Amino acid sequence: MAFPTTFMNESGQAVAPLLRYFDAEPADLLIIHDDIDLPFAKVRLQFDRGSGGNNGARSVIRSIGTQEFWRLKCGVGRPPGRMNPADYVLRRFTAKEQPEIDVTIEQAADVVERFIVDGGPAAQQLTGSSEGGS
């Protein structure tokens, strides 16, 4: 597990050297990121997908030269009204949202644990998202 010190939008700068250092394949990589197109507090595990507009995922794809890696997407929902999406995803959760997001974090941790132990396809079963997996 690694926690890059780069900005999220520049994650590829940290991911590519880590893959080389550990002589790991992109298909062994799991990144976790927010997704405004996924309903609030939902999680989805996918393999070999585009960035979906997420700048961090886009940076990883650009840096490693492939989109053939795993992503655990955590839904934050769409910004209200005309709110800037960047401002929306960087804001703190409200008191009303916090209990639901706490459960989501626990679910995401379970998915990561299953991914490590049993691999991506087995971990997908925890999220009900089997499309795009291998």
PDB file of C-alpha atoms in Angstrom:
ATOM      1  CA  MET A   1       0.000   0.000   0.000  1.00  0.00           C
ATOM      2  CA  ALA A   2       1.267   3.463  -0.830  1.00  0.00           C
ATOM      3  CA  PHE A   3       0.112   6.954   0.005  1.00  0.00           C
ATOM      4  CA  PRO A   4       1.545   9.362  -2.572  1.00  0.00           C
ATOM      5  CA  THR A   5       2.617  12.826  -1.523  1.00  0.00           C
ATOM      6  CA  THR A   6       1.664  14.229  -4.934  1.00  0.00           C
ATOM      7  CA  PHE A   7      -1.607  16.012  -5.498  1.00  0.00           C
ATOM      8  CA  MET A   8      -4.389  13.550  -6.325  1.00  0.00           C
ATOM      9  CA  ASN A   9      -4.597  14.945  -9.859  1.00  0.00           C
ATOM     10  CA  GLU A  10      -0.941  13.969 -10.364  1.00  0.00           C
ATOM     11  CA  SER A  11      -1.113  10.449  -8.891  1.00  0.00           C
ATOM     12  CA  GLY A  12       0.527   8.892 -11.921  1.00  0.00           C
ATOM     13  CA  GLN A  13       3.822  10.545 -10.926  1.00  0.00           C
ATOM     14  CA  ALA A  14       3.885   8.300  -7.858  1.00  0.00           C
ATOM     15  CA  VAL A  15       2.181   5.190  -9.235  1.00  0.00           C
ATOM     16  CA  ALA A  16       4.423   4.560 -12.252  1.00  0.00           C
ATOM     17  CA  PRO A  17       7.689   4.472 -10.235  1.00  0.00           C
ATOM     18  CA  LEU A  18       6.064   2.213  -7.626  1.00  0.00           C
ATOM     19  CA  LEU A  19       5.011  -0.296 -10.283  1.00  0.00           C
ATOM     20  CA  ARG A  20       8.562  -0.326 -11.641  1.00  0.00           C
ATOM     21  CA  TYR A  21      10.151  -0.594  -8.175  1.00  0.00           C
ATOM     22  CA  PHE A  22       8.003  -3.569  -7.188  1.00  0.00           C
ATOM     23  CA  ASP A  23       8.133  -5.067 -10.701  1.00  0.00           C
ATOM     24  CA  ALA A  24       4.329  -5.185 -10.599  1.00  0.00           C
ATOM     25  CA  GLU A  25       1.922  -5.364 -13.492  1.00  0.00           C
ATOM     26  CA  PRO A  26      -0.746  -2.693 -13.946  1.00  0.00           C
ATOM     27  CA  ALA A  27      -3.366  -5.448 -13.588  1.00  0.00           C
ATOM     28  CA  ASP A  28      -2.199  -5.848  -9.957  1.00  0.00           C
ATOM     29  CA  LEU A  29      -2.834  -2.165  -9.215  1.00  0.00           C
ATOM     30  CA  LEU A  30      -5.846  -0.907  -7.272  1.00  0.00           C
ATOM     31  CA  ILE A  31      -6.486   2.808  -7.023  1.00  0.00           C
ATOM     32  CA  ILE A  32      -9.260   4.308  -4.930  1.00  0.00           C
ATOM     33  CA  HIS A  33     -10.954   7.537  -5.933  1.00  0.00           C
ATOM     34  CA  ASP A  34     -14.130   9.573  -5.697  1.00  0.00           C
ATOM     35  CA  ASP A  35     -16.704   9.523  -8.479  1.00  0.00           C
ATOM     36  CA  ILE A  36     -19.327  12.230  -8.950  1.00  0.00           C
ATOM     37  CA  ASP A  37     -21.212  10.059 -11.444  1.00  0.00           C
ATOM     38  CA  LEU A  38     -21.790   7.365  -8.831  1.00  0.00           C
ATOM     39  CA  PRO A  39     -24.587   7.913  -6.311  1.00  0.00           C
ATOM     40  CA  PHE A  40     -23.522   9.129  -2.885  1.00  0.00           C
ATOM     41  CA  ALA A  41     -22.043   6.408  -0.649  1.00  0.00           C
ATOM     42  CA  LYS A  42     -22.044   3.697  -3.332  1.00  0.00           C
ATOM     43  CA  VAL A  43     -18.886   1.798  -4.252  1.00  0.00           C
ATOM     44  CA  ARG A  44     -17.977   0.115  -7.512  1.00  0.00           C
ATOM     45  CA  LEU A  45     -14.915  -1.919  -8.410  1.00  0.00           C
ATOM     46  CA  GLN A  46     -13.965  -1.892 -12.092  1.00  0.00           C
ATOM     47  CA  PHE A  47     -11.111  -3.049 -14.291  1.00  0.00           C
ATOM     48  CA  ASP A  48      -9.832  -1.659 -17.596  1.00  0.00           C
ATOM     49  CA  ARG A  49     -11.979   1.470 -17.762  1.00  0.00           C
ATOM     50  CA  GLY A  50     -11.287   5.027 -18.848  1.00  0.00           C
ATOM     51  CA  SER A  51     -10.725   7.834 -16.386  1.00  0.00           C
ATOM     52  CA  GLY A  52     -14.417   8.722 -16.202  1.00  0.00           C
ATOM     53  CA  GLY A  53     -13.352  12.343 -15.878  1.00  0.00           C
ATOM     54  CA  ASN A  54     -11.314  11.702 -12.716  1.00  0.00           C
ATOM     55  CA  ASN A  55      -8.044  13.606 -13.088  1.00  0.00           C
ATOM     56  CA  GLY A  56      -6.131  11.278 -10.774  1.00  0.00           C
ATOM     57  CA  ALA A  57      -7.160   8.214 -12.796  1.00  0.00           C
ATOM     58  CA  ARG A  58      -6.315  10.107 -15.994  1.00  0.00           C
ATOM     59  CA  SER A  59      -2.835  10.830 -14.608  1.00  0.00           C
ATOM     60  CA  VAL A  60      -2.280   7.160 -13.756  1.00  0.00           C
ATOM     61  CA  ILE A  61      -3.410   6.048 -17.232  1.00  0.00           C
ATOM     62  CA  ARG A  62      -1.101   8.587 -18.856  1.00  0.00           C
ATOM     63  CA  SER A  63       1.874   7.664 -16.634  1.00  0.00           C
ATOM     64  CA  ILE A  64       1.669   3.880 -16.905  1.00  0.00           C
ATOM     65  CA  GLY A  65       0.469   3.819 -20.511  1.00  0.00           C
ATOM     66  CA  THR A  66      -2.594   1.658 -19.954  1.00  0.00           C
ATOM     67  CA  GLN A  67      -6.010   1.682 -18.333  1.00  0.00           C
ATOM     68  CA  GLU A  68      -5.752  -2.035 -17.491  1.00  0.00           C
ATOM     69  CA  PHE A  69      -5.790  -1.651 -13.722  1.00  0.00           C
ATOM     70  CA  TRP A  70      -8.420  -1.790 -10.987  1.00  0.00           C
ATOM     71  CA  ARG A  71     -10.339   1.196  -9.596  1.00  0.00           C
ATOM     72  CA  LEU A  72     -12.444   1.294  -6.487  1.00  0.00           C
ATOM     73  CA  LYS A  73     -14.785   4.195  -7.083  1.00  0.00           C
ATOM     74  CA  CYS A  74     -16.526   5.797  -4.110  1.00  0.00           C
ATOM     75  CA  GLY A  75     -19.623   7.733  -5.056  1.00  0.00           C
ATOM     76  CA  VAL A  76     -20.023  11.292  -3.882  1.00  0.00           C
ATOM     77  CA  GLY A  77     -22.936  12.155  -6.171  1.00  0.00           C
ATOM     78  CA  ARG A  78     -23.346  15.191  -8.401  1.00  0.00           C
ATOM     79  CA  PRO A  79     -22.678  18.702  -7.135  1.00  0.00           C
ATOM     80  CA  PRO A  80     -25.833  20.684  -6.415  1.00  0.00           C
ATOM     81  CA  GLY A  81     -26.878  23.396  -8.828  1.00  0.00           C
ATOM     82  CA  ARG A  82     -23.975  25.073 -10.545  1.00  0.00           C
ATOM     83  CA  MET A  83     -21.418  24.267  -7.854  1.00  0.00           C
ATOM     84  CA  ASN A  84     -17.914  23.694  -9.194  1.00  0.00           C
ATOM     85  CA  PRO A  85     -17.235  19.914  -9.121  1.00  0.00           C
ATOM     86  CA  ALA A  86     -13.724  20.497  -7.711  1.00  0.00           C
ATOM     87  CA  ASP A  87     -15.136  22.522  -4.819  1.00  0.00           C
ATOM     88  CA  TYR A  88     -17.796  19.866  -4.278  1.00  0.00           C
ATOM     89  CA  VAL A  89     -15.412  16.918  -3.982  1.00  0.00           C
ATOM     90  CA  LEU A  90     -13.015  18.846  -1.734  1.00  0.00           C
ATOM     91  CA  ARG A  91     -15.634  19.975   0.773  1.00  0.00           C
ATOM     92  CA  ARG A  92     -16.155  18.225   4.109  1.00  0.00           C
ATOM     93  CA  PHE A  93     -19.077  15.850   4.471  1.00  0.00           C
ATOM     94  CA  THR A  94     -22.060  17.287   6.281  1.00  0.00           C
ATOM     95  CA  ALA A  95     -23.163  15.955   9.670  1.00  0.00           C
ATOM     96  CA  LYS A  96     -26.086  14.294   7.894  1.00  0.00           C
ATOM     97  CA  GLU A  97     -23.794  12.612   5.314  1.00  0.00           C
ATOM     98  CA  GLN A  98     -21.095  11.460   7.749  1.00  0.00           C
ATOM     99  CA  PRO A  99     -22.798   8.319   9.156  1.00  0.00           C
ATOM    100  CA  GLU A 100     -23.520   7.025   5.651  1.00  0.00           C
ATOM    101  CA  ILE A 101     -20.008   7.741   4.419  1.00  0.00           C
ATOM    102  CA  ASP A 102     -18.559   6.000   7.498  1.00  0.00           C
ATOM    103  CA  VAL A 103     -20.369   2.809   6.424  1.00  0.00           C
ATOM    104  CA  THR A 104     -19.098   3.316   2.879  1.00  0.00           C
ATOM    105  CA  ILE A 105     -15.514   3.578   4.132  1.00  0.00           C
ATOM    106  CA  GLU A 106     -15.936   0.285   5.999  1.00  0.00           C
ATOM    107  CA  GLN A 107     -17.342  -1.342   2.868  1.00  0.00           C
ATOM    108  CA  ALA A 108     -14.458   0.004   0.781  1.00  0.00           C
ATOM    109  CA  ALA A 109     -11.959  -1.377   3.321  1.00  0.00           C
ATOM    110  CA  ASP A 110     -13.627  -4.790   3.034  1.00  0.00           C
ATOM    111  CA  VAL A 111     -13.319  -4.610  -0.762  1.00  0.00           C
ATOM    112  CA  VAL A 112      -9.618  -3.729  -0.507  1.00  0.00           C
ATOM    113  CA  GLU A 113      -9.007  -6.604   1.890  1.00  0.00           C
ATOM    114  CA  ARG A 114     -10.784  -9.060  -0.421  1.00  0.00           C
ATOM    115  CA  PHE A 115      -8.823  -7.668  -3.387  1.00  0.00           C
ATOM    116  CA  ILE A 116      -5.522  -8.304  -1.593  1.00  0.00           C
ATOM    117  CA  VAL A 117      -6.452 -11.799  -0.450  1.00  0.00           C
ATOM    118  CA  ASP A 118      -8.530 -13.139  -3.347  1.00  0.00           C
ATOM    119  CA  GLY A 119      -8.050 -10.768  -6.298  1.00  0.00           C
ATOM    120  CA  GLY A 120     -10.194  -8.322  -8.202  1.00  0.00           C
ATOM    121  CA  PRO A 121     -12.998 -10.561  -9.496  1.00  0.00           C
ATOM    122  CA  ALA A 122     -13.686 -11.873  -5.971  1.00  0.00           C
ATOM    123  CA  ALA A 123     -13.627  -8.330  -4.580  1.00  0.00           C
ATOM    124  CA  GLN A 124     -16.133  -7.209  -7.224  1.00  0.00           C
ATOM    125  CA  GLN A 125     -18.680  -9.548  -5.696  1.00  0.00           C
ATOM    126  CA  LEU A 126     -18.730  -7.315  -2.611  1.00  0.00           C
ATOM    127  CA  THR A 127     -19.769  -4.307  -4.684  1.00  0.00           C
ATOM    128  CA  GLY A 128     -22.215  -5.977  -7.053  1.00  0.00           C
ATOM    129  CA  SER A 129     -20.231  -4.603 -10.000  1.00  0.00           C
ATOM    130  CA  SER A 130     -19.096  -7.412 -12.225  1.00  0.00           C
ATOM    131  CA  GLU A 131     -18.902  -5.508 -15.521  1.00  0.00           C
ATOM    132  CA  GLY A 132     -15.482  -4.762 -16.897  1.00  0.00           C
ATOM    133  CA  GLY A 133     -13.743  -7.209 -14.586  1.00  0.00           C
ATOM    134  CA  SER A 134     -11.218  -9.869 -15.361  1.00  0.00           C
TER     135      SER A 134
END
